[in-house]
């Protein structure tokens, strides 16, 4: 019988489990469970969802290796007994925005970018630790270890926790460590001085292991033999699941919007637009993130009283550029650009553009223009763009796919829908199991191509310029 691997994706909204043939990547079974809403979550809820998703997938008793991909940046603070001190602050919890501003003022944009490849924003763990130190000093004083969501879940799968509190057994990978704000992509090591600057004292941090390294073995149910992979941050997991190579750019539209690309070299952006993350293979994954993803489409549908299909039909009946109507979609604040207190706004509303079709198209184009701002940040740093792919729940909208060709002015590919983060984790588990120098090659599902027409390309500059004008009018001061 061929070896079997499992990949787990513990995302913001849910936990997904895929069970695959380690040699071919063939999907054998899968399961899922919902996560609670909110921007802070008791990690015990993630563990409960993982157990439910594993059961839904038929269990993991026959699995030979598994890895966990997870939402990045979430602050899991543990005391010396391995207990969670307080609910984890998630990446989309913006209450640490003022802490980010303080940290930048103390060291400067350039020093942060050189030290960590990042400029602090509310999403990153380092700002959440500063918030904890300032707002909950008693809790901060109890912190003996800080982990990220996938680190904590891997630790639990290995049998650790309050009943077996070996904090030194915590592990992570380069991709997730690179999103903390206290890890250096140049030194490939933690910057403990930055951790102390934020938290006020040193503590245990997860050991960073190689992309194909072993984090231990499972102690889950009756399975005490499966190898545990290092895991990955969700974006790096998706890149591995998609088989991204240098020149590939992926636009992911989920709860957030993400623009990512594979790079052989670390990226430093002193403006903070592009985060210089690591990937799950030993290379780098520069990316830009918007807080406003598919929920922009949800909000537009509510305003117009239509579902996603109805919104797409309306949007595609309006002209490119929506006759100058623009939605700046900062409905939950924004990270790219860094304006956590911003709100959304329509510009160019006239009697002629106050029609459902124009409003729908403006919403779709506003979402895509936010991603285009992120891509512009990557290309300004020399990122090569050979192929652009759309993934995520928002990419299932026909309007998003067809409007993208005019907003970006280039051909767009839409891979077959899949659980890319969980697939990447499964592929990593197969890599750990094989012991090879490269991850196994699994056949990638087909994709649909949307060709940019001459009309699309001629409209791009006008759409982008009009959006930039409205965006800059909207932005409040930090």
CSV table of C-alpha atoms in Angstrom, one decimal, residues 184-457:
chain,number,residue,atom,x,y,z
A,184,UNK,CA,15.6,38.0,10.2
A,185,UNK,CA,15.5,36.6,6.7
A,186,UNK,CA,19.1,37.7,6.2
A,187,UNK,CA,20.4,36.0,9.3
A,188,UNK,CA,17.9,33.1,9.2
A,189,UNK,CA,17.4,33.5,12.9
A,190,UNK,CA,15.3,35.3,15.6
A,191,UNK,CA,16.0,38.9,16.6
A,192,UNK,CA,15.5,38.5,20.3
A,193,UNK,CA,16.3,42.2,20.9
A,194,UNK,CA,13.1,43.0,18.9
A,195,UNK,CA,11.1,40.5,20.9
A,196,UNK,CA,12.3,42.0,24.1
A,197,UNK,CA,11.5,45.5,22.8
A,198,UNK,CA,7.9,44.5,22.2
A,199,UNK,CA,7.1,42.2,25.1
A,200,UNK,CA,9.5,43.6,27.7
A,201,UNK,CA,11.3,40.3,28.4
A,202,UNK,CA,12.7,37.3,26.6
A,203,UNK,CA,10.8,34.0,26.3
A,204,UNK,CA,10.9,30.7,24.5
A,205,UNK,CA,10.3,30.8,20.8
A,206,UNK,CA,9.6,27.8,18.5
A,207,UNK,CA,12.6,26.2,17.0
A,208,UNK,CA,12.8,26.9,13.3
A,209,UNK,CA,13.4,23.7,11.3
A,210,UNK,CA,14.2,23.1,7.7
A,211,UNK,CA,11.5,23.0,5.0
A,212,UNK,CA,11.8,19.2,4.8
A,213,UNK,CA,12.7,18.8,8.5
A,214,UNK,CA,10.8,16.7,11.1
A,215,UNK,CA,9.0,18.3,13.9
A,216,UNK,CA,8.4,15.0,15.7
A,217,UNK,CA,5.8,12.3,15.5
A,218,UNK,CA,2.1,12.3,16.2
A,219,UNK,CA,0.5,11.4,19.5
A,220,UNK,CA,-3.0,11.8,18.2
A,221,UNK,CA,-5.6,9.0,19.0
A,222,UNK,CA,-4.1,5.7,18.0
A,223,UNK,CA,-1.6,7.2,15.6
A,224,UNK,CA,1.8,7.5,17.3
A,225,UNK,CA,3.9,6.9,14.2
A,226,UNK,CA,3.2,9.6,11.7
A,227,UNK,CA,5.9,12.1,11.0
A,228,UNK,CA,5.1,15.7,11.6
A,229,UNK,CA,6.4,18.2,9.1
A,230,UNK,CA,7.5,21.8,10.0
A,231,UNK,CA,4.2,23.3,8.7
A,232,UNK,CA,3.9,26.7,7.0
A,233,UNK,CA,2.1,30.0,7.0
A,234,UNK,CA,-1.0,29.9,4.9
A,235,UNK,CA,0.4,31.9,2.0
A,236,UNK,CA,3.5,29.8,1.8
A,237,UNK,CA,1.4,26.7,2.1
A,238,UNK,CA,-0.7,27.8,-0.8
A,239,UNK,CA,2.4,28.6,-2.9
A,240,UNK,CA,3.6,25.1,-2.3
A,241,UNK,CA,0.2,23.6,-3.1
A,242,UNK,CA,0.1,25.5,-6.4
A,243,UNK,CA,3.7,24.6,-7.3
A,244,UNK,CA,4.6,28.3,-7.7
A,245,UNK,CA,7.9,29.1,-9.4
A,246,UNK,CA,9.8,32.4,-9.8
A,247,UNK,CA,7.8,34.6,-12.2
A,248,UNK,CA,4.5,33.3,-10.9
A,249,UNK,CA,2.2,35.8,-9.1
A,250,UNK,CA,-0.8,34.7,-7.2
A,251,UNK,CA,-3.7,37.0,-6.3
A,252,UNK,CA,-5.7,35.3,-3.5
A,253,UNK,CA,-9.1,36.7,-2.6
A,254,UNK,CA,-10.4,35.3,0.7
A,255,UNK,CA,-11.1,37.1,4.0
A,256,UNK,CA,-8.1,39.2,3.0
A,257,UNK,CA,-6.5,39.9,-0.4
A,258,UNK,CA,-3.0,38.7,-0.9
A,259,UNK,CA,-0.5,39.3,-3.8
A,260,UNK,CA,2.4,36.9,-3.6
A,261,UNK,CA,5.4,35.9,-5.7
A,262,UNK,CA,8.3,33.6,-5.4
A,263,UNK,CA,11.8,35.1,-5.2
A,264,UNK,CA,15.2,33.6,-4.9
A,265,UNK,CA,16.4,36.6,-2.9
A,266,UNK,CA,15.1,38.3,0.2
A,267,UNK,CA,13.1,41.5,-0.4
A,268,UNK,CA,13.5,44.7,1.6
A,269,UNK,CA,10.8,47.4,1.2
A,270,UNK,CA,11.3,50.4,3.5
A,271,UNK,CA,7.8,51.7,2.7
A,272,UNK,CA,6.3,48.6,4.3
A,273,UNK,CA,4.0,47.9,1.3
A,274,UNK,CA,5.7,44.6,0.6
A,275,UNK,CA,6.5,42.1,3.4
A,276,UNK,CA,9.6,40.1,2.8
A,277,UNK,CA,8.4,36.8,3.9
A,278,UNK,CA,10.1,33.4,3.4
A,279,UNK,CA,8.4,30.6,1.6
A,280,UNK,CA,8.1,26.9,2.5
A,281,UNK,CA,10.9,25.6,0.2
A,282,UNK,CA,14.0,27.7,1.3
A,283,UNK,CA,13.3,30.6,-1.0
A,284,UNK,CA,11.3,33.8,-0.3
A,285,UNK,CA,7.7,34.9,-0.8
A,286,UNK,CA,7.4,38.7,-1.0
A,287,UNK,CA,3.8,39.7,-0.6
A,288,UNK,CA,1.4,42.5,-0.1
A,289,UNK,CA,-1.9,42.0,1.9
A,290,UNK,CA,-5.1,44.0,1.9
A,291,UNK,CA,-7.5,43.6,4.7
A,292,UNK,CA,-10.5,43.8,2.4
A,293,UNK,CA,-11.0,40.7,0.3
A,294,UNK,CA,-14.1,38.8,-0.7
A,295,UNK,CA,-16.2,40.5,1.9
A,296,UNK,CA,-16.3,43.6,-0.3
A,297,UNK,CA,-18.4,41.5,-2.7
A,298,UNK,CA,-20.6,40.4,0.3
A,299,UNK,CA,-21.1,44.0,1.2
A,300,UNK,CA,-21.9,45.1,-2.3
A,301,UNK,CA,-24.4,42.2,-2.6
A,302,UNK,CA,-26.1,43.3,0.6
A,303,UNK,CA,-26.4,46.9,-0.6
A,304,UNK,CA,-27.9,45.8,-3.9
A,305,UNK,CA,-30.0,43.0,-2.5
A,306,UNK,CA,-28.4,40.3,-4.8
A,307,UNK,CA,-26.4,37.2,-4.3
A,308,UNK,CA,-22.9,36.7,-5.7
A,309,UNK,CA,-24.2,35.5,-9.1
A,310,UNK,CA,-26.5,38.5,-9.3
A,311,UNK,CA,-23.7,40.8,-8.4
A,312,UNK,CA,-21.5,39.4,-11.1
A,313,UNK,CA,-24.3,39.7,-13.7
A,314,UNK,CA,-24.9,43.4,-12.8
A,315,UNK,CA,-21.2,44.2,-12.8
A,316,UNK,CA,-20.6,42.7,-16.2
A,317,UNK,CA,-23.4,44.7,-17.7
A,318,UNK,CA,-21.6,48.0,-16.8
A,319,UNK,CA,-18.7,49.4,-18.9
A,320,UNK,CA,-15.1,49.1,-18.0
A,321,UNK,CA,-14.3,51.7,-15.4
A,322,UNK,CA,-17.9,52.1,-14.5
A,323,UNK,CA,-18.1,55.5,-16.2
A,324,UNK,CA,-15.8,56.9,-13.5
A,325,UNK,CA,-17.6,55.5,-10.4
A,326,UNK,CA,-15.0,54.2,-7.9
A,327,UNK,CA,-15.4,52.3,-4.7
A,328,UNK,CA,-12.4,52.6,-2.4
A,329,UNK,CA,-13.1,49.4,-0.5
A,330,UNK,CA,-11.5,50.1,2.9
A,331,UNK,CA,-14.5,48.6,4.7
A,332,UNK,CA,-12.4,47.2,7.6
A,333,UNK,CA,-9.6,49.8,7.6
A,334,UNK,CA,-6.7,48.8,5.4
A,335,UNK,CA,-3.2,47.4,5.5
A,336,UNK,CA,-2.0,48.2,2.0
A,337,UNK,CA,-1.8,51.2,2.3
A,338,UNK,CA,-1.4,51.1,6.1
A,339,UNK,CA,-4.6,53.0,7.1
A,340,UNK,CA,-6.2,50.9,9.9
A,341,UNK,CA,-8.9,53.6,10.6
A,342,UNK,CA,-10.0,54.2,7.1
A,343,UNK,CA,-13.5,53.5,5.8
A,344,UNK,CA,-14.9,52.8,2.4
A,345,UNK,CA,-16.1,55.5,0.1
A,346,UNK,CA,-17.7,55.9,-3.4
A,347,UNK,CA,-16.4,58.7,-5.7
A,348,UNK,CA,-17.9,59.9,-8.9
A,349,UNK,CA,-21.5,59.2,-8.0
A,350,UNK,CA,-23.7,61.0,-10.4
A,351,UNK,CA,-27.2,60.5,-11.8
A,352,UNK,CA,-25.7,58.5,-14.6
A,353,UNK,CA,-23.6,56.2,-12.4
A,354,UNK,CA,-26.2,55.7,-9.6
A,355,UNK,CA,-27.4,52.5,-11.1
A,356,UNK,CA,-27.1,49.0,-9.7
A,357,UNK,CA,-24.8,47.8,-12.5
A,358,UNK,CA,-22.4,50.7,-12.0
A,359,UNK,CA,-22.3,50.2,-8.2
A,360,UNK,CA,-21.7,46.5,-8.7
A,361,UNK,CA,-18.8,47.0,-11.2
A,362,UNK,CA,-17.3,49.7,-9.0
A,363,UNK,CA,-17.2,47.2,-6.1
A,364,UNK,CA,-15.6,44.5,-8.1
A,365,UNK,CA,-13.0,46.9,-9.6
A,366,UNK,CA,-12.4,48.5,-6.2
A,367,UNK,CA,-11.5,45.1,-4.8
A,368,UNK,CA,-9.2,44.3,-7.7
A,369,UNK,CA,-7.6,47.8,-7.7
A,370,UNK,CA,-6.6,47.2,-4.0
A,371,UNK,CA,-4.7,44.1,-5.2
A,372,UNK,CA,-3.3,46.0,-8.1
A,373,UNK,CA,-1.8,48.4,-5.6
A,374,UNK,CA,-0.1,45.5,-4.0
A,375,UNK,CA,1.2,44.1,-7.3
A,376,UNK,CA,2.6,47.5,-8.1
A,377,UNK,CA,4.6,47.4,-4.8
A,378,UNK,CA,6.1,44.1,-5.8
A,379,UNK,CA,7.0,45.1,-9.4
A,380,UNK,CA,8.6,48.3,-8.0
A,381,UNK,CA,11.1,46.0,-6.2
A,382,UNK,CA,11.9,44.1,-9.4
A,383,UNK,CA,9.6,41.2,-9.0
A,384,UNK,CA,9.3,39.3,-12.3
A,385,UNK,CA,5.7,38.7,-13.5
A,386,UNK,CA,5.3,36.0,-16.1
A,387,UNK,CA,2.0,34.6,-15.0
A,388,UNK,CA,-0.9,35.9,-12.9
A,389,UNK,CA,-3.3,33.5,-11.2
A,390,UNK,CA,-6.5,34.2,-9.3
A,391,UNK,CA,-7.4,31.9,-6.4
A,392,UNK,CA,-9.7,32.0,-3.3
A,393,UNK,CA,-13.4,32.2,-2.8
A,394,UNK,CA,-13.6,35.6,-4.4
A,395,UNK,CA,-12.0,34.2,-7.6
A,396,UNK,CA,-15.0,32.1,-8.2
A,397,UNK,CA,-16.9,35.3,-9.2
A,398,UNK,CA,-17.2,35.5,-13.0
A,399,UNK,CA,-17.1,39.3,-12.7
A,400,UNK,CA,-13.9,39.2,-10.7
A,401,UNK,CA,-12.3,37.0,-13.4
A,402,UNK,CA,-13.4,39.1,-16.3
A,403,UNK,CA,-12.9,42.5,-14.7
A,404,UNK,CA,-9.3,41.5,-13.7
A,405,UNK,CA,-8.1,41.5,-17.3
A,406,UNK,CA,-8.9,45.2,-17.6
A,407,UNK,CA,-7.8,46.3,-14.1
A,408,UNK,CA,-4.4,44.5,-14.6
A,409,UNK,CA,-4.2,44.8,-18.3
A,410,UNK,CA,-2.9,41.2,-18.7
A,411,UNK,CA,-4.0,37.6,-19.1
A,412,UNK,CA,-5.4,36.0,-16.0
A,413,UNK,CA,-5.4,32.3,-15.1
A,414,UNK,CA,-7.8,30.7,-12.6
A,415,UNK,CA,-6.6,27.3,-11.4
A,416,UNK,CA,-9.2,24.7,-10.6
A,417,UNK,CA,-10.8,25.3,-7.1
A,418,UNK,CA,-8.9,23.5,-4.4
A,419,UNK,CA,-7.7,23.6,-0.8
A,420,UNK,CA,-4.4,25.0,-1.8
A,421,UNK,CA,-3.0,25.6,1.8
A,422,UNK,CA,-4.0,22.1,2.9
A,423,UNK,CA,-2.6,20.6,-0.3
A,424,UNK,CA,0.6,22.5,0.3
A,425,UNK,CA,0.8,21.1,3.8
A,426,UNK,CA,0.2,17.6,2.4
A,427,UNK,CA,2.9,18.0,-0.2
A,428,UNK,CA,5.3,19.1,2.5
A,429,UNK,CA,4.4,16.0,4.6
A,430,UNK,CA,5.2,13.9,1.5
A,431,UNK,CA,8.5,15.7,1.2
A,432,UNK,CA,9.4,15.0,4.8
A,433,UNK,CA,8.4,11.4,4.4
A,434,UNK,CA,10.5,10.9,1.2
A,435,UNK,CA,13.6,12.7,2.7
A,436,UNK,CA,14.4,14.1,-0.7
A,437,UNK,CA,16.1,17.4,-1.5
A,438,UNK,CA,13.0,18.7,-3.4
A,439,UNK,CA,9.3,18.4,-2.7
A,440,UNK,CA,7.5,15.7,-4.8
A,441,UNK,CA,6.1,16.7,-8.1
A,442,UNK,CA,2.3,16.2,-8.1
A,443,UNK,CA,0.3,16.9,-11.3
A,444,UNK,CA,-1.4,20.3,-11.0
A,445,UNK,CA,-5.1,20.5,-11.8
A,446,UNK,CA,-6.0,22.4,-15.0
A,447,UNK,CA,-6.8,26.1,-15.1
A,448,UNK,CA,-9.1,28.5,-17.1
A,449,UNK,CA,-7.4,31.3,-19.0
A,450,UNK,CA,-8.9,34.8,-19.5
A,451,UNK,CA,-7.2,36.7,-22.2
A,452,UNK,CA,-6.8,40.4,-22.0
A,453,UNK,CA,-8.3,42.1,-25.1
A,454,UNK,CA,-7.1,45.3,-26.7
A,455,UNK,CA,-10.1,47.0,-25.1
A,456,UNK,CA,-9.0,45.7,-21.7
A,457,UNK,CA,-5.4,46.9,-22.1
